[in-house]
Coordinates of C-alpha atoms and ligand atoms in Angstrom, one line a residue:
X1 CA -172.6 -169.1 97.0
X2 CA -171.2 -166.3 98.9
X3 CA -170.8 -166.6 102.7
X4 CA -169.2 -164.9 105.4
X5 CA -165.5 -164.9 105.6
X6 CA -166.4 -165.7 109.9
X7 CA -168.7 -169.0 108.5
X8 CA -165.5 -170.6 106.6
X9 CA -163.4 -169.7 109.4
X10 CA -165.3 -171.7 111.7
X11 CA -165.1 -174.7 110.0
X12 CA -161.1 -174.4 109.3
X13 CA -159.8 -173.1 112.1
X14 CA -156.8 -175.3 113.3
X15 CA -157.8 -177.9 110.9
X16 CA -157.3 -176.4 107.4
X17 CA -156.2 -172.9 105.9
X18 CA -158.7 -171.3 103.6
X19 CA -156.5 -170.1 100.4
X20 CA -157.1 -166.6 99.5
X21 CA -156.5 -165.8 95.9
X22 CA -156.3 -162.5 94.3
X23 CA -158.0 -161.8 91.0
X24 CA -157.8 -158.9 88.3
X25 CA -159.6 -160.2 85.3
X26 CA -161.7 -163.0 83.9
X27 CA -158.8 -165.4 83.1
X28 CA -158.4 -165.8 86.7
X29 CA -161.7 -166.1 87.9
X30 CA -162.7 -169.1 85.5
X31 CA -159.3 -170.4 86.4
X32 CA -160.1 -169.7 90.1
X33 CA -163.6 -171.2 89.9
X34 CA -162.7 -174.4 88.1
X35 CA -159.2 -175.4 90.5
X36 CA -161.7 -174.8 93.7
X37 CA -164.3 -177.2 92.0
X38 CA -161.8 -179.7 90.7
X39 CA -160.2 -179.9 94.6
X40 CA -164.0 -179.4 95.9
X41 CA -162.2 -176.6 98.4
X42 CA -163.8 -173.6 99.8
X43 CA -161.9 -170.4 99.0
X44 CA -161.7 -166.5 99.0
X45 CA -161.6 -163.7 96.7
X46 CA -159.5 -161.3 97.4
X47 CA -159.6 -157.8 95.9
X48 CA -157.4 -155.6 96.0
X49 CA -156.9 -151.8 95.4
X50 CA -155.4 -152.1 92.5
X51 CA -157.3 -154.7 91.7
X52 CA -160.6 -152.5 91.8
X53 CA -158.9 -149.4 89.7
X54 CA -157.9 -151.8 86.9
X55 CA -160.8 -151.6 85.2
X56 CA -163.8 -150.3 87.2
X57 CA -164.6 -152.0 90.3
X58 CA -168.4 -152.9 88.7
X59 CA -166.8 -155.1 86.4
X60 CA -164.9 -157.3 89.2
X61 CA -168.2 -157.3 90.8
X62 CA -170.2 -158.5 87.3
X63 CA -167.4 -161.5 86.8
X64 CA -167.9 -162.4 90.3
X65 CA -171.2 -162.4 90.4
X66 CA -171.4 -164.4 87.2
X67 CA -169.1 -167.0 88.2
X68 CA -171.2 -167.3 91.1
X69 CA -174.0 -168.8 88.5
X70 CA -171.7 -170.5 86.3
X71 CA -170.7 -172.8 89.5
X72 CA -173.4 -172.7 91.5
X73 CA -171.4 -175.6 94.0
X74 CA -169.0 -172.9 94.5
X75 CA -168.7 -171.7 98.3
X76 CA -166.7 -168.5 98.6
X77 CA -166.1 -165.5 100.6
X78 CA -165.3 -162.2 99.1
X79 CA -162.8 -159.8 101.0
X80 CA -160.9 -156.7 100.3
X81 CA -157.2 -156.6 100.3
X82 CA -154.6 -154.2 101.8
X83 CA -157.2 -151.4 102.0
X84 CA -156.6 -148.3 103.4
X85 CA -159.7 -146.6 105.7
X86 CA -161.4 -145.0 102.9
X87 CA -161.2 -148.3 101.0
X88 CA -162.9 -149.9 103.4
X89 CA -165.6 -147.7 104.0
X90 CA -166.2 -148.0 100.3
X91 CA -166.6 -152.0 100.2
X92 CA -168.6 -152.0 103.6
X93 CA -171.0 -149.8 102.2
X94 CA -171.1 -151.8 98.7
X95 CA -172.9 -154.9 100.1
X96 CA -170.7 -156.9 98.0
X97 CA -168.0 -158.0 100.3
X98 CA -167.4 -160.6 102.9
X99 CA -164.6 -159.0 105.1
X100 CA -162.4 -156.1 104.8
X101 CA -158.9 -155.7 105.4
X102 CA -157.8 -152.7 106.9
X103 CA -154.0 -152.3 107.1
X104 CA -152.8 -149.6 108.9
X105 CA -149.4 -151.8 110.4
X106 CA -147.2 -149.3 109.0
X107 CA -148.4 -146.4 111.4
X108 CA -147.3 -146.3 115.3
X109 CA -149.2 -148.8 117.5
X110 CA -151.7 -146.4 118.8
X111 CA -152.8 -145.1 115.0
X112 CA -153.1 -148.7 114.1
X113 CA -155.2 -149.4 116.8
X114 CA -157.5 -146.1 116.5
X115 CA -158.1 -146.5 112.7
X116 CA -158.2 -150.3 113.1
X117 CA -161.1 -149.5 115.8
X118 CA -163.0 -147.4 113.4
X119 CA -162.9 -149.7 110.7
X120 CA -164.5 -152.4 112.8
X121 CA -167.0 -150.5 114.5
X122 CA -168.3 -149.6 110.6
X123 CA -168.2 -152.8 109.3
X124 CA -169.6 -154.6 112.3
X125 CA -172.6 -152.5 112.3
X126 CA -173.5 -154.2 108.9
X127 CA -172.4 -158.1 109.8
X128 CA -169.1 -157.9 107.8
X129 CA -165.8 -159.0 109.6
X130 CA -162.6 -157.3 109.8
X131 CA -158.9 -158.6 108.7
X132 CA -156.2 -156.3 110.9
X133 CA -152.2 -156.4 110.1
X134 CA -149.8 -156.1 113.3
X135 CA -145.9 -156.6 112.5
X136 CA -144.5 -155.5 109.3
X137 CA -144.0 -157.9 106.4
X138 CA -141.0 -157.1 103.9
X139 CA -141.0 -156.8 100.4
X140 CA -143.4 -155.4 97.8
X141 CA -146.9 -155.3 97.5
X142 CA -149.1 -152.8 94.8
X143 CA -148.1 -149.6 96.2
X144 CA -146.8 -151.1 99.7
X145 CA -142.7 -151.2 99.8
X146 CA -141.3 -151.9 103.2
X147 CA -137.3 -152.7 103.5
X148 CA -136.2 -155.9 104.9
X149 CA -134.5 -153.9 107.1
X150 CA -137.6 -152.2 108.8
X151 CA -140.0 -155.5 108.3
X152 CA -140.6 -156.9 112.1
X153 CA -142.0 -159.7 113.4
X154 CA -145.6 -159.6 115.2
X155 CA -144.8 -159.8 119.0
X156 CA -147.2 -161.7 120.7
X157 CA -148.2 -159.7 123.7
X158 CA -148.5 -156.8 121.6
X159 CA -151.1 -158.6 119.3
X160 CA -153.2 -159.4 122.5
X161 CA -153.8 -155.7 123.2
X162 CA -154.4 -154.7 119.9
X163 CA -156.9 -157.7 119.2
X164 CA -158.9 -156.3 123.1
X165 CA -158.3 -153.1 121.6
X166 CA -159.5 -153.1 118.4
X167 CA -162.6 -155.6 118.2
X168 CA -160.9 -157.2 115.1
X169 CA -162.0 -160.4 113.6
X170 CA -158.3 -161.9 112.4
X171 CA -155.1 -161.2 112.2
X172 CA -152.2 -160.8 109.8
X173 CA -149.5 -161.4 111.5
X174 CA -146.0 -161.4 110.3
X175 CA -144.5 -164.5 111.2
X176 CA -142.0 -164.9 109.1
X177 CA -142.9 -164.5 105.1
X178 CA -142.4 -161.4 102.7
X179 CA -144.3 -160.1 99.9
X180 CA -143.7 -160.3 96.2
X181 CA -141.3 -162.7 94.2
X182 CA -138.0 -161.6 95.8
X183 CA -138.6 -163.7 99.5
X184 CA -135.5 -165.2 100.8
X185 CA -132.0 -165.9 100.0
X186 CA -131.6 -169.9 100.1
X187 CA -134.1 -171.6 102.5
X188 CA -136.0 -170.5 105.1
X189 CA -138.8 -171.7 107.4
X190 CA -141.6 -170.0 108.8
X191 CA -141.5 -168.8 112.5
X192 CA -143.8 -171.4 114.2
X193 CA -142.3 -170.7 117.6
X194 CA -144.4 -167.0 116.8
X195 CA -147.7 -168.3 115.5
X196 CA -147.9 -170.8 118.1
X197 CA -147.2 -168.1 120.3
X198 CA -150.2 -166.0 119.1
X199 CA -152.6 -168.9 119.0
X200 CA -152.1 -169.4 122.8
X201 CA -152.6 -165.9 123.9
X202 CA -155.7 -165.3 121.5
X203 CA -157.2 -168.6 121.3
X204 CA -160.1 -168.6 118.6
X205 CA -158.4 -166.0 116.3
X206 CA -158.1 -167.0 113.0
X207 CA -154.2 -165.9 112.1
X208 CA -153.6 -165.1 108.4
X209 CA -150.8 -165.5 106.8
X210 CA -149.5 -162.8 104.1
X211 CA -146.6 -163.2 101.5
X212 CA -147.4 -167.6 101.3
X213 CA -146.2 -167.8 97.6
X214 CA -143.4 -170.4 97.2
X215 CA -142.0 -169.5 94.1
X216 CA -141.1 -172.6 93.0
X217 CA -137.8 -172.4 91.2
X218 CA -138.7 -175.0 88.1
X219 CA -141.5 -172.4 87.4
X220 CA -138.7 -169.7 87.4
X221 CA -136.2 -171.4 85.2
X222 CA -139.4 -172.0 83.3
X223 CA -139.7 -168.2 82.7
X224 CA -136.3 -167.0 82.2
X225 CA -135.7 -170.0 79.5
X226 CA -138.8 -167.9 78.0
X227 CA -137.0 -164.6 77.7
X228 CA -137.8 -163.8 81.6
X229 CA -135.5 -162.2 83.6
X230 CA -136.5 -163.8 87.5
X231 CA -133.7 -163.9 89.9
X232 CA -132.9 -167.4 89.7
X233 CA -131.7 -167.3 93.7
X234 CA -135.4 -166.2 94.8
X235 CA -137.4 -168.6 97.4
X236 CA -140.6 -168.3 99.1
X237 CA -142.4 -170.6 102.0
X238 CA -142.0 -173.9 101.3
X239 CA -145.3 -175.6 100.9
X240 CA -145.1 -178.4 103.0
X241 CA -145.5 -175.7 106.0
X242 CA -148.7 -174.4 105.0
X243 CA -150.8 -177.3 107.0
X244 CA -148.3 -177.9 110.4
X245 CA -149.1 -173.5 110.3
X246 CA -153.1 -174.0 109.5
X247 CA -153.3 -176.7 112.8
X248 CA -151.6 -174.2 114.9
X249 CA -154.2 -171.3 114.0
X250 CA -153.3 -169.7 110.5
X251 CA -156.7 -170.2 109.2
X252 CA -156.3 -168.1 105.9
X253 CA -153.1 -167.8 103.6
X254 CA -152.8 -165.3 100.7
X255 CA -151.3 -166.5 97.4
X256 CA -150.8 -163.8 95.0
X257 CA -147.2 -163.9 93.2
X258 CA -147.3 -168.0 92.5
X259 CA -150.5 -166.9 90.5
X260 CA -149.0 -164.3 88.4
X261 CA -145.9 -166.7 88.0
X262 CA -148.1 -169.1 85.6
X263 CA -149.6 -166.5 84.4
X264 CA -146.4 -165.1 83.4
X265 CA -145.0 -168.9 82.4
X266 CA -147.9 -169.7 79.9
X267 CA -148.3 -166.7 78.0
X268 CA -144.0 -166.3 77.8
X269 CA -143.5 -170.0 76.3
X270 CA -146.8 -169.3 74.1
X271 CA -145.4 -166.7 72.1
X272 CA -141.9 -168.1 72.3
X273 CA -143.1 -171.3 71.0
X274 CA -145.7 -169.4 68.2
X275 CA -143.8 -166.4 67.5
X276 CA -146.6 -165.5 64.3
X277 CA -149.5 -166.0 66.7
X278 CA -151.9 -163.2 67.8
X279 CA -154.6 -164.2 68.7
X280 CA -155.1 -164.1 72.9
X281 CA -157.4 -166.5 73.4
X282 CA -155.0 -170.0 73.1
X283 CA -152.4 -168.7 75.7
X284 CA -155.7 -167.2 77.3
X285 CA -157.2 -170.9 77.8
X286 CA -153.7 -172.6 78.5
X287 CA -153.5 -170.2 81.1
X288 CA -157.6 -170.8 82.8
X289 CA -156.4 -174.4 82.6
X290 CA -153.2 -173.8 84.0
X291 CA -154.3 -171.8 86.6
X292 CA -157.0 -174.2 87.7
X293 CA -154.3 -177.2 88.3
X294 CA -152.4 -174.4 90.1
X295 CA -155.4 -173.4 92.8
X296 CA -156.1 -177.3 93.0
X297 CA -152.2 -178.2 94.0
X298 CA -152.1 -175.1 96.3
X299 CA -155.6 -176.5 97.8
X300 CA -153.9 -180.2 98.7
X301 CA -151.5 -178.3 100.5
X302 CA -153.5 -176.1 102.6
X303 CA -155.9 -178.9 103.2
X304 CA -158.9 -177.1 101.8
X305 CA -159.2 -179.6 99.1
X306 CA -161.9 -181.9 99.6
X307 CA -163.4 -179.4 102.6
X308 CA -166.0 -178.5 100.9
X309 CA -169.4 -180.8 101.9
X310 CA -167.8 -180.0 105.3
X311 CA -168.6 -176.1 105.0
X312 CA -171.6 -176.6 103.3
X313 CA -173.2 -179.1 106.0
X314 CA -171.8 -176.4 108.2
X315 CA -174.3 -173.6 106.8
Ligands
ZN401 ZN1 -150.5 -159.0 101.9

């Protein structure tokens, strides 16, 4: 069943984070569907532009919509990813989506704020909820490269204006995690003293977390003893954080990169290990599996697993 992004919120704020999984093809959606039954979690779909232009954005639409009927237990929101206005405009007028996400964080405060504001008014006309991004988050995402060096922490204060200004719904906030596989040199823990900062100024907002993959280094050493060439040094947020960040307000918390790391793990050792093999649906199954036990673990941590008969006697 698909719900509102703002009805799953409402049961998980400061309790639980609600993982927010991207997905590009069928493999992942089965895989998707059948970790969130397994760990009886609620989740979110996240699409993003790239996402929508891999095939045609019908077909994303068709798999969901199937899945939908293949688990009918399924509770789900579906949201748009990084999109720019025009995006937006697109999947608020499609009917299909739960939420948008409109990130304009690389423009000057006041730009954010004015396309932000537009964005909202559109999508709040038709009952769909708005995702905003204030503070820059490094790395590499799709077309979206910013330099470590320019990435910034949200401030706080700042994030109350732009919330009263904007209307928004929740907030990406950059509090400490970076997009893509490249994260952080040796360890490094997420800014609590920030998200706790934000929580207490805004009190209510949902705070979403961007960049959350951990890259688990056995998973890298994994790939590059399967012909992979990962930079063995890379780290991401340590997993173990995810729930002390969800009770302070982070309510959502994308995983992306972790995905594509199985994805990326299972078909590599499959052909390493069957080097006469061609047919792609084995590693294509190994994979559904794989990525199923992946969205389950991920779920434990977040504290979504299990949430599930909560959010539906929430309805
Ligand atoms: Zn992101």
């Amino acid at each position: 069943m698909i719900v509102t992004t703002a009805q799953l919120y409402k049961v998980a704020y400061k309790k639980f984070a609600v993982g927010a999984y991207n997905i590009n093809n069928l493999e992942q959606t089965m895989g998707l569907f059948r970790g969130n039954m397994q760990s009886k979690a609620p989740f979110i779909i996240q699409l993003s532009k790239g996402a929508r232009g891999y095939t045609d954005k019908r077909m994303l639409e068709a798999i969901i919509r199937t899945a939908e009927q293949i688990f009918p237990e399924a509770i789900f929101a579906v949201h748009l990813d990084h999109g720019d206005e025009q995006t937006c405009y697109d999947c608020i007028d499609s009917g299909f989506y739960s939420s948008v996400m409109i990130d304009a964080s690389h423009e000057p405060f006041a730009e954010n704020v004015a396309i932000t504001k537009r964005v909202v008014d559109r999508a709040h006309a038709k009952g769909i909820s708005v995702e905003a991004e204030l503070g820059m988050l490094g790395g590499v995402e799709e077309d979206i490269k910013v330099d470590e060096g320019h990435a910034c922490l949200t401030n706080p204060d700042e994030a109350v204006e732009f919330v009263k200004q904007t209307g928004c719904d929740s907030l990406a906030a950059a509090i400490g995690t970076s997009h893509g596989a490249y994260k952080f040199k040796g360890q490094q823990s997420l800014r609590f003293d920030v998200i706790e900062a934000i929580s207490q100024k805004i009190p209510g907002m949902p705070i979403v977390m961007h960049g959350s993959s951990s890259v688990p280094v056995e998973e890298v050493q994994r790939i590059n003893a399967a012909g992979g060439k990962l930079d063995p040094s890379a780290r991401g947020v340590n997993e173990n954080e995810y729930l002390p960040a969800a009770k302070l307000g982070v309510t959502k918390v994308n995983i992306d990169t972790d995905g594509r790391l199985v994805w990326m793990r299972v078909h590599r050792e499959f052909f390493r290990d069957k080097p006469a093999d061609f047919d792609f649906r084995p590693p294509g199954k190994i994979f559904m599996q794989a990525y199923a036990d992946f969205i389950a673990h991920k779920n434990e941590k977040l504290g979504s697993a299990g949430q599930l008969d909560a959010v539906r006697a929430s309805l």
